[in-house]
Coordinates of C-alpha atoms in Angstrom, one line a residue:
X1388 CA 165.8 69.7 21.0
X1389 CA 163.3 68.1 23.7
X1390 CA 161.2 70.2 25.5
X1391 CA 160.8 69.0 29.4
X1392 CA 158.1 70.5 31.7
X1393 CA 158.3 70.9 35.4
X1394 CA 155.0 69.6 36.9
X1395 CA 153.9 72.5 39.7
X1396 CA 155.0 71.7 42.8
X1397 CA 151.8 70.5 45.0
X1398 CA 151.2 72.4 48.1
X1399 CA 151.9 70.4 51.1
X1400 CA 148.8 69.0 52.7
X1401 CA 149.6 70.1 56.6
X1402 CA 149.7 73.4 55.0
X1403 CA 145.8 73.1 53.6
X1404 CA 145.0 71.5 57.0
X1405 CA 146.2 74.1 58.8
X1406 CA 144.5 77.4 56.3
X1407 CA 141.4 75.3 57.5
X1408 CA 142.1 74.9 60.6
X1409 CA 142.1 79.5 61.3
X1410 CA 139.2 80.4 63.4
X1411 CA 137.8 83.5 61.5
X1412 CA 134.4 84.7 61.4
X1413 CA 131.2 83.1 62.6
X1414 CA 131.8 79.6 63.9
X1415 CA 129.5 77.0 65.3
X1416 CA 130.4 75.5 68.8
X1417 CA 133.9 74.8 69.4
X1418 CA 135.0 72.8 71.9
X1419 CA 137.9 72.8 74.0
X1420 CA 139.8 69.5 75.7
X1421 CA 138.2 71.1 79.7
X1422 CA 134.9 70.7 77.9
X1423 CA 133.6 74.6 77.5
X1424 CA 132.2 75.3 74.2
X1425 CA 131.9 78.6 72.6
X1426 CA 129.6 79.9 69.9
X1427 CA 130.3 83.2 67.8
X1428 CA 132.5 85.1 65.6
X1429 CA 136.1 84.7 65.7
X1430 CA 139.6 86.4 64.5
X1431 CA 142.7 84.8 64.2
X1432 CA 141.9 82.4 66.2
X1433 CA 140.8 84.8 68.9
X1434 CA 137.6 85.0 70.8
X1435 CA 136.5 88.2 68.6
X1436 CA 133.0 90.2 68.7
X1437 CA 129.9 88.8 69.4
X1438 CA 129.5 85.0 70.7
X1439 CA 128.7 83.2 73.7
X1440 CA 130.9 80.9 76.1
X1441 CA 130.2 78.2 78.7
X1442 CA 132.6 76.8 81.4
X1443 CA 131.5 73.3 82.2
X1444 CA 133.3 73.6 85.7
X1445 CA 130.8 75.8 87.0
X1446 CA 128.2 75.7 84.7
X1447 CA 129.3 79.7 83.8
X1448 CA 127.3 81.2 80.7
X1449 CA 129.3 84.3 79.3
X1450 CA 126.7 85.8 76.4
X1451 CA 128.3 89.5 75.0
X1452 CA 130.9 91.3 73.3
X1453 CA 134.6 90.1 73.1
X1454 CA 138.0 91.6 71.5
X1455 CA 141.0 89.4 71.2
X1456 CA 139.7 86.4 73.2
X1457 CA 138.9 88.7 76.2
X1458 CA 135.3 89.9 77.1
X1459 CA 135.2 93.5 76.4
X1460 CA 132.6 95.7 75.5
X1461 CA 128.7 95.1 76.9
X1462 CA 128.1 91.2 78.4
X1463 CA 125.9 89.5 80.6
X1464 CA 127.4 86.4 83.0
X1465 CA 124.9 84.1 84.2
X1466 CA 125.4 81.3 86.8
X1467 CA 123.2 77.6 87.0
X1468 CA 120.9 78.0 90.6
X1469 CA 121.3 74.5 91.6
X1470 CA 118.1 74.5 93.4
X1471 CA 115.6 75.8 90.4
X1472 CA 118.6 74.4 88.0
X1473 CA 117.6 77.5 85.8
X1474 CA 120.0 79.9 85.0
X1475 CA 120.2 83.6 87.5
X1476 CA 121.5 86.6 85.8
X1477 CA 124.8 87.7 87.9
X1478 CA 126.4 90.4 86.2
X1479 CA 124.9 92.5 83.1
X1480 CA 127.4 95.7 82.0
X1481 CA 130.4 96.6 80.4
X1482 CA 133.6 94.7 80.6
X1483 CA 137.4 95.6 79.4
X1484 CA 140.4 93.4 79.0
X1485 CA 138.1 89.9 80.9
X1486 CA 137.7 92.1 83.8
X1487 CA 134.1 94.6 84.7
X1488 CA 134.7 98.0 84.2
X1489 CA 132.3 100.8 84.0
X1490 CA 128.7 100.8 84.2
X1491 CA 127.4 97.7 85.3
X1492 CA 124.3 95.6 87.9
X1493 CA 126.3 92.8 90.2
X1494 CA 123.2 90.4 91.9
X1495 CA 125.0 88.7 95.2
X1496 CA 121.5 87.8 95.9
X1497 CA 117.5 87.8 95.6
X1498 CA 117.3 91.0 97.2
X1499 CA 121.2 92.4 97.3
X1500 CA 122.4 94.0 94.1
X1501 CA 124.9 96.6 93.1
X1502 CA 124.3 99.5 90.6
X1503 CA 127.2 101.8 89.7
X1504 CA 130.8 102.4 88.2
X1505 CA 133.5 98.8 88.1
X1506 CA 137.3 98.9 87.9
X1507 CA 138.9 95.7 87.5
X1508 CA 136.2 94.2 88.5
X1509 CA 135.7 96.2 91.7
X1510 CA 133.0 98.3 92.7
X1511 CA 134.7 101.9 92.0
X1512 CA 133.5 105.2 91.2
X1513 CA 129.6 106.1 92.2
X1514 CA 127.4 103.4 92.7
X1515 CA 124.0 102.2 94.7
X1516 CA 124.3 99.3 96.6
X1517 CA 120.8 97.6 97.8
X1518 CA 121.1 95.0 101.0
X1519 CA 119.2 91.9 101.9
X1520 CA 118.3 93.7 105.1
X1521 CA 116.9 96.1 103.1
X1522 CA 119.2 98.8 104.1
X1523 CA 120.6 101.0 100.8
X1524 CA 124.4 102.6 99.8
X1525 CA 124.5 105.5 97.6
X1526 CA 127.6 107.1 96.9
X1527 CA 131.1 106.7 96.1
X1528 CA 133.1 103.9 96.1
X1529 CA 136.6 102.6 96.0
X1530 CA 138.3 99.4 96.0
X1531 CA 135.0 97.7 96.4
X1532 CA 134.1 99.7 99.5
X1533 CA 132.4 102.9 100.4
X1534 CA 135.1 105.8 100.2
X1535 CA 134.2 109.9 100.0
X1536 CA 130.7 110.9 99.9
X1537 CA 127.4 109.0 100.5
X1538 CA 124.7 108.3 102.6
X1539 CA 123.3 104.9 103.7
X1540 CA 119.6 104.9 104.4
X1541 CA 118.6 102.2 107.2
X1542 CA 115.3 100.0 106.8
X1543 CA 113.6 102.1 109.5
X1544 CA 114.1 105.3 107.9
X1545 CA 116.9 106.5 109.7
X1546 CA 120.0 107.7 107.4
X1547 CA 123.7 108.4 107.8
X1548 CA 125.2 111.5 105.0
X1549 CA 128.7 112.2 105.5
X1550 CA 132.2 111.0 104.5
X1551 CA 133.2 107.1 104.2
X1552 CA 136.9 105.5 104.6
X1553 CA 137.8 101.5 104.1
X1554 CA 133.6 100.7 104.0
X1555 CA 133.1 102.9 107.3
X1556 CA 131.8 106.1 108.6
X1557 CA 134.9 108.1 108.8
X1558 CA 135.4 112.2 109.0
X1559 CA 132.7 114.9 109.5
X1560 CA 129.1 113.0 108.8
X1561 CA 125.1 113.4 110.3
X1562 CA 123.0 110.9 111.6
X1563 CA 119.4 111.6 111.5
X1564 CA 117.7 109.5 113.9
X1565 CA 113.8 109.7 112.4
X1566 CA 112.4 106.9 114.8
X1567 CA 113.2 109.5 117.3
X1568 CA 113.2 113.2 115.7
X1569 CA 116.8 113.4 116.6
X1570 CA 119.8 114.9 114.7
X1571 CA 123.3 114.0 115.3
X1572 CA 126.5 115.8 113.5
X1573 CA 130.3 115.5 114.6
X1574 CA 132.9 113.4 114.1
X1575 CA 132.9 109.6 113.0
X1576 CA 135.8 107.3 113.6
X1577 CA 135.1 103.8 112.2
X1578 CA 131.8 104.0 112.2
X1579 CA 131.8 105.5 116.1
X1580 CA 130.7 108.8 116.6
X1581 CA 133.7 110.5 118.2
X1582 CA 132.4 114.0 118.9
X1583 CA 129.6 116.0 118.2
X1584 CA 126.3 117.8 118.6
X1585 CA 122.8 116.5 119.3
X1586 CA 119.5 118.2 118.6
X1587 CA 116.1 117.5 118.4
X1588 CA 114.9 117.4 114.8
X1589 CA 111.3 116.4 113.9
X1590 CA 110.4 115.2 117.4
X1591 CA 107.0 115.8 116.9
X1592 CA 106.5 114.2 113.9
X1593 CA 108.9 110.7 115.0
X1594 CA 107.2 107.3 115.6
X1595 CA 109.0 106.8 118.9
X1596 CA 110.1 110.0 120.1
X1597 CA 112.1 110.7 123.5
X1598 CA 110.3 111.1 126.0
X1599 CA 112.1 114.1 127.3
X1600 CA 113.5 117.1 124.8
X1601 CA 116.7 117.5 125.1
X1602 CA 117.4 120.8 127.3
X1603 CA 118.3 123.9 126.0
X1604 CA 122.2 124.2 126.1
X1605 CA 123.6 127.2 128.3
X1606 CA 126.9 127.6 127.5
X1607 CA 128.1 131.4 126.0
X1608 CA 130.3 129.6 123.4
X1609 CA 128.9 126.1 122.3
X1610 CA 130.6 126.1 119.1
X1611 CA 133.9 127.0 121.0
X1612 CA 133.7 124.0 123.0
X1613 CA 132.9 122.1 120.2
X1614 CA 135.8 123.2 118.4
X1615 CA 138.2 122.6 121.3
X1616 CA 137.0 119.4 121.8
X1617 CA 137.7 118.3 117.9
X1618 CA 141.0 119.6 118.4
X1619 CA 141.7 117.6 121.6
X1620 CA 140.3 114.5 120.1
X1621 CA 142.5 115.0 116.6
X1622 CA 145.9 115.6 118.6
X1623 CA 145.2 112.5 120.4
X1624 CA 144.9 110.7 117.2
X1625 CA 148.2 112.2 116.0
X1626 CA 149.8 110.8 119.1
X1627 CA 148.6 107.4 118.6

């Protein structure tokens, strides 16, 4: 009886292509049709671990940590200065799920740069926050703003420690006024002193003091007044 064998059934070629095609591991640059290119490790086709990715749209360099074709973990973004042409750092922290979260530096300028606790890639949690004018924020913060407790320290010395709503002095807050050895402490609305008490504090030490002191106050119950004054102020609030 005649023995017939079955010659093995060859694997379809597309299928070969496409085992070939799977991004896993260390890759060198890819390139995709917008023109970025990446460079790094890769899993399942995913953006995975360490590598480094350039946008050619705005010249973007991503270098860092990344899980599942997101950035997440510890990352640096740099932008292209088009007057030197050389690359400035912009951000250098931690990221989660593409976004910055927790701690990380933000440069918006030469001189302006944020230190501190991201959310979503929002300035949130405690943070310092160093101006051009060379004015500096530390404190808490909250939907990119300064919200809860901090104190901003002017150029000239002079510093503001109290409560914070929406990026403004809001609530109970003092403002010591070093150029003139003065000390205020009361009420803020929007960044407005409201109501309060002034004293002299330092004077004789201040750059540019008064020229007068101010006067001894002679009323029996100062702090009564003051109170009553706080309460009239805050029921005209509720009424408007």
């Amino acid at each position: 009886m005649p023995i017939s064998k079955c010659p093995p059934k060859s694997e379809p070629l597309w299928k070969a292509w496409d085992r070939k095609a799977q991004k896993n591991g260390l890759r060198h640059q890819v390139f995709a049709i917008n023109g970025d290119h990446y460079v790094g490790k890769w899993k399942d086709n995913m953006k995975h671990g360490k590598g480094t990715q350039v946008w050619r749209k705005n010249g973007a360099i991503y270098e860092g940590d990344w899980k599942f074709g997101k950035r997440d973990g510890y990352g640096t973004l740099s932008l292209s200065d088009q007057e030197t042409g050389k690359y400035r750092r912009v951000y250098s922290g931690w990221w989660k799920g593409d976004k910055k979260c927790g701690y990380g530096i933000q440069f918006f300028g030469p001189k302006e740069y944020y230190e501190g606790d991201w959310c979503g890639n929002q300035r949130s949690g405690w943070g310092r926050m160093y101006y051009s004018n060379g004015d500096i924020y530390e404190g808490q913060w909250c939907n990119d703003k300064p919200e809860g407790e901090g104190m901003l320290r002017l150029k000239n010395g002079n510093r503001y420690e109290g409560n914070w709503q929406r990026g403004m002095k809001n609530g109970w807050g003092r403002f010591f006024h070093l150029d003139h050895g003065q000390l205020f402490e009361g009420l803020w609305v929007d960044s407005i002193a409201k109501c309060g008490t002034m004293i002299d504090c330092g004077r004789d030490e201040a750059p540019k003091p008064t020229q007068f002191p101010i006067p001894e106050v002679k009323i029996l119950d100062p702090d009564g007044v003051l109170a009553e004054a706080l309460a009239t102020f805050k029921k005209t609030e509720e009424r408007d």
